XYZ file of C-alpha atoms in Angstrom:
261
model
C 0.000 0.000 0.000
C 3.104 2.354 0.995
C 4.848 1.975 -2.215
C 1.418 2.338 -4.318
C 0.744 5.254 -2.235
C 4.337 6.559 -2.963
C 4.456 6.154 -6.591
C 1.437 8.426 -7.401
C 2.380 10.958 -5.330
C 6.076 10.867 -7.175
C 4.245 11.039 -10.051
C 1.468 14.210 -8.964
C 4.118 16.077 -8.285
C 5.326 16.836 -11.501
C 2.118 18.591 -12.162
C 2.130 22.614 -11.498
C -0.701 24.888 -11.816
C -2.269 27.602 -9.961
C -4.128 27.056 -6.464
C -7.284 27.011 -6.366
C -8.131 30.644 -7.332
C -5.500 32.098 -5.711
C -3.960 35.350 -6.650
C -0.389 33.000 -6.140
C 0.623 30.827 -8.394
C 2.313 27.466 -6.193
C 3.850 24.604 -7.594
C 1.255 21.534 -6.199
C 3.783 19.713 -4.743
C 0.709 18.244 -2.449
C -1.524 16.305 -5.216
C -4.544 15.076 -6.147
C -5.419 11.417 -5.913
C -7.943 8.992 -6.878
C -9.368 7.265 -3.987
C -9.825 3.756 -4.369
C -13.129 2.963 -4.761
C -14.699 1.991 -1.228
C -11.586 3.494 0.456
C -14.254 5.555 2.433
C -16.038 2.354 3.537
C -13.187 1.087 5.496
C -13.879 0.439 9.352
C -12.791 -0.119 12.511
C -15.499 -2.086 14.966
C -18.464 -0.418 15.480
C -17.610 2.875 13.225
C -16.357 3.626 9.931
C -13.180 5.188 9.264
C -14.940 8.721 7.798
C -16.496 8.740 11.411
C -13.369 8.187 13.158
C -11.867 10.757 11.281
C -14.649 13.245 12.212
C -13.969 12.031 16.260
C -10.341 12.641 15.816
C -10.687 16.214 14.125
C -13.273 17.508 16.661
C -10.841 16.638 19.346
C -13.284 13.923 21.082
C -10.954 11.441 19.887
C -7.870 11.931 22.152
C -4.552 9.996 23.515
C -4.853 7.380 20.440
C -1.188 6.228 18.978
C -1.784 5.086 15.439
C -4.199 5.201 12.949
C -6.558 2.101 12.913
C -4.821 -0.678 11.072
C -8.208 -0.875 8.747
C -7.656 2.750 8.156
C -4.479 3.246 6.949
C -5.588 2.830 3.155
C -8.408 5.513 4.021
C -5.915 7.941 5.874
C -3.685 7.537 3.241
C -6.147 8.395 -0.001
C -7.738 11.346 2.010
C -4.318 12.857 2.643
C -3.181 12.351 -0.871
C -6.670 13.046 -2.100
C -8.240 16.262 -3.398
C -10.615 16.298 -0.031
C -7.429 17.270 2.252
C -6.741 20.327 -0.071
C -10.504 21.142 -0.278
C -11.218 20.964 3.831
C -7.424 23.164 4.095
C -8.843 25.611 1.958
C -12.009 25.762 3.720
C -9.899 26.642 6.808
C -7.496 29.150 5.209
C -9.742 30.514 3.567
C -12.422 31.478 6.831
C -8.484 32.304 8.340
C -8.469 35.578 5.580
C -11.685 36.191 5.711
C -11.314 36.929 9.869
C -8.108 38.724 8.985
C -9.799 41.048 6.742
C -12.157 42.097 9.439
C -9.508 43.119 11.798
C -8.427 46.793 12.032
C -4.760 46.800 13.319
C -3.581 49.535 15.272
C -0.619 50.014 13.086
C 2.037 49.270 15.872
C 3.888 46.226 14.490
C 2.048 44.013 17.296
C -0.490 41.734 15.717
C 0.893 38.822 15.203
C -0.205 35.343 14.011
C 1.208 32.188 14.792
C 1.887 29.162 12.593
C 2.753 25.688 14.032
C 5.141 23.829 11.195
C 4.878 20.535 10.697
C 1.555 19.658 8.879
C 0.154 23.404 8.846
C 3.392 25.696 7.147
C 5.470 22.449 5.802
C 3.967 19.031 4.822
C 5.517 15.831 5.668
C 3.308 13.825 3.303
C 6.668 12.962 1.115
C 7.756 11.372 4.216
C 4.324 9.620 4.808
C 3.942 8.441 1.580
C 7.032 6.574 2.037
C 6.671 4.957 5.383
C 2.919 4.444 5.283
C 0.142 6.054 7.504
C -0.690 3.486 9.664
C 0.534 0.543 11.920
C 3.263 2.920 13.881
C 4.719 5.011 10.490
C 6.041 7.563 12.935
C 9.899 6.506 14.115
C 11.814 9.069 15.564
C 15.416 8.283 14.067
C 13.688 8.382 10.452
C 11.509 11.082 10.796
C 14.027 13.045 12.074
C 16.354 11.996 9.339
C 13.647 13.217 6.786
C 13.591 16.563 8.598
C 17.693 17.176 8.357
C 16.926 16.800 4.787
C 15.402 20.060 4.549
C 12.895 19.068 1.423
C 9.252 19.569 3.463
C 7.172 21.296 0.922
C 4.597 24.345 1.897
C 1.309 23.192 2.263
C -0.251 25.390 -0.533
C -3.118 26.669 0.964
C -1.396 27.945 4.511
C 1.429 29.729 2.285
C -1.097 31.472 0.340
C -2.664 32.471 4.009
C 0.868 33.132 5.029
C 1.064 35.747 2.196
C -2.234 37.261 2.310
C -1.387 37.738 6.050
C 1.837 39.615 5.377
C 0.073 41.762 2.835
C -2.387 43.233 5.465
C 0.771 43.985 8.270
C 0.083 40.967 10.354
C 3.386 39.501 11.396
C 4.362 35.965 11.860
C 5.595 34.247 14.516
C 6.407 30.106 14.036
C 5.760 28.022 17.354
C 7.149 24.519 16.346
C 8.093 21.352 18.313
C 11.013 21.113 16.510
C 13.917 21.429 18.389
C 16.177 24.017 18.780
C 19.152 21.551 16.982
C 16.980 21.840 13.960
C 16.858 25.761 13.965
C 19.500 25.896 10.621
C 17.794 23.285 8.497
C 14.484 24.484 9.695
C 14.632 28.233 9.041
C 16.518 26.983 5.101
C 13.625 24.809 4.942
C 10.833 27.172 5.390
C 12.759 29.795 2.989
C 13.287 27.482 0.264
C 9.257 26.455 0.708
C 8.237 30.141 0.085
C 8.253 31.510 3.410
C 10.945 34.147 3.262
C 10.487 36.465 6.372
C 8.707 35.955 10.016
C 9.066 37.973 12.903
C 10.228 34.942 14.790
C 10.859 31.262 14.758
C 10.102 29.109 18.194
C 11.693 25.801 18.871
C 11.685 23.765 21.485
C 14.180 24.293 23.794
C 15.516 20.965 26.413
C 13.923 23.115 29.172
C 10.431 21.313 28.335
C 11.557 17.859 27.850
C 8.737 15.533 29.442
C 6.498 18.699 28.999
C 3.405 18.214 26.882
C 3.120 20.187 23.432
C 0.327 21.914 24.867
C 2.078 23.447 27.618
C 5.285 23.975 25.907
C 3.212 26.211 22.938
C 0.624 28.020 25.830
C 3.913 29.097 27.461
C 5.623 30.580 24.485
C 2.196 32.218 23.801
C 2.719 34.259 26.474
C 6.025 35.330 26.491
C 4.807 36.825 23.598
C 2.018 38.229 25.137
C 4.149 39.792 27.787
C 5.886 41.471 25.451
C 3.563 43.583 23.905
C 2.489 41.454 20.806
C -1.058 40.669 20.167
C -2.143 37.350 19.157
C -4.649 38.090 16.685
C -4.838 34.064 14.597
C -3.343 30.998 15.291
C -3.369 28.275 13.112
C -2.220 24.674 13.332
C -2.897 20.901 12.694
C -3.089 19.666 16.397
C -5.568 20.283 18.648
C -2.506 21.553 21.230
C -1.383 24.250 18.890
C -4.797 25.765 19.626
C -5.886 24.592 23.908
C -4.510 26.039 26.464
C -3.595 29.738 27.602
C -3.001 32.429 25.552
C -4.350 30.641 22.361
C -5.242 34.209 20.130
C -8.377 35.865 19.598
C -9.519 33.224 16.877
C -7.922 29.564 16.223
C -7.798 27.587 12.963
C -7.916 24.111 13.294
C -6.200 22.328 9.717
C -6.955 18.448 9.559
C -4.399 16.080 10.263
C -5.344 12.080 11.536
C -2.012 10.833 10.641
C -1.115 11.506 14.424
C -1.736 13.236 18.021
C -0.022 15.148 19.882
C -0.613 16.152 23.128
């Protein structure tokens, strides 16, 4: 399933055209597939797999370690699929739209913050690869991938990214990266499109054994105490987005390849 999953992403990705109806014109380096037919069908005991996406997204769905075994093939096809792009669109898209309504006070101090993985930078390359089920996260590849520096944007949170930047918001980066990855990180990000932010988070060894939620709440508000103004937040896990300090509005992106808490 990996390597069928693999190939037809290799080959999407020599496809370019513009997003969908963007002003910005992004190489789709994130690419439609085909589900299988009855790929939606697939279940786990008791519930199929669209359900258990919809528990998992809605945050009622919590501590789990893999995706279902049964699910893996549906995981896979949605991420791949044109219905991932559509429902991050849907998100980015309601993001603007808020932003627009916002008068800033013309200070420098609205801010928005971006987590990374899965929301700025997509590890689907990575995915594709390993497989999205039965345990596809290991540390010592993973990490590996991310050295390599070759995470593409995820189209639709650049083109917020941009939009953002055009209206004076500023961007801050809250990732659990750590701060050993800051080099390859910041070169990845650049070479993805994002070329300027006002600053770039990692996770310092201070939080080891801390969750994700409280290392991101208490970056928050540093931030907070100096002056800035969160004003959006956006990210793939439901701990980019709980906890203190979380912005005025938050913009969940879907993402049940994994949890984090």
């Amino acid at each position: 399933m990996a390597s069928l999953l693999l190939l037809l992403f290799l080959a999407a990705i020599t496809v370019t055209s513009q997003s969908y109806g963007s002003e910005f014109s992004i190489p789709r380096q994130i690419h439609l597939l085909r589900p299988q037919s009855g790929a939606a069908g697939s279940h786990v005991p008791g519930v199929t797999c669209l359900s258990w996406r919809l528990g998992v997204e809605t945050n009622n769905i919590i501590g789990w370690k893999t995706v279902p075994a049964e699910c893996e093939g549906y995981v896979g096809h949605y991420m791949l699929g044109q219905q991932y792009r559509a429902d991050s669109k849907a998100i980015t898209d309601e993001a603007f739209l808020y932003a627009q309504s916002l008068k800033p006070d013309g200070d420098g101090k609205d801010i928005w913050v971006f987590d990374i993985d899965e929301t700025a930078l997509s590890n689907l390359p990575y995915y594709a690869e390993h497989g999205f089920g039965a345990d596809p996260y290991n540390a010592t590849l993973f990490n590996k991938w991310v050295l390599e520096g070759k995470a593409p944007a995820l189209p639709e949170s650049l083109n917020l990214y941009r939009k953002l930047q055009s209206l004076g918001i500023k961007i801050v980066f809250i990732t659990g990266r750590t701060e050993d990855q800051r080099t390859v990180t910041t070169n990845n990000l650049k070479k993805a499109g994002y070329r300027s932010w006002l600053k770039l988070v990692l996770k310092a060894s201070s939080y080891s054994g801390k969750t994700a939620a409280f290392y991101k709440s208490s970056e928050r508000a540093k931030l907070v105490s100096s002056g800035y103004r969160i004003v959006g937040n956006i990210g793939d896990q439901w701990s980019d987005l709980l906890g203190t300090n979380t912005g005025n509005r938050t913009f969940k992106l879907p993402d049940p390849m994994y949890y984090i808490s």
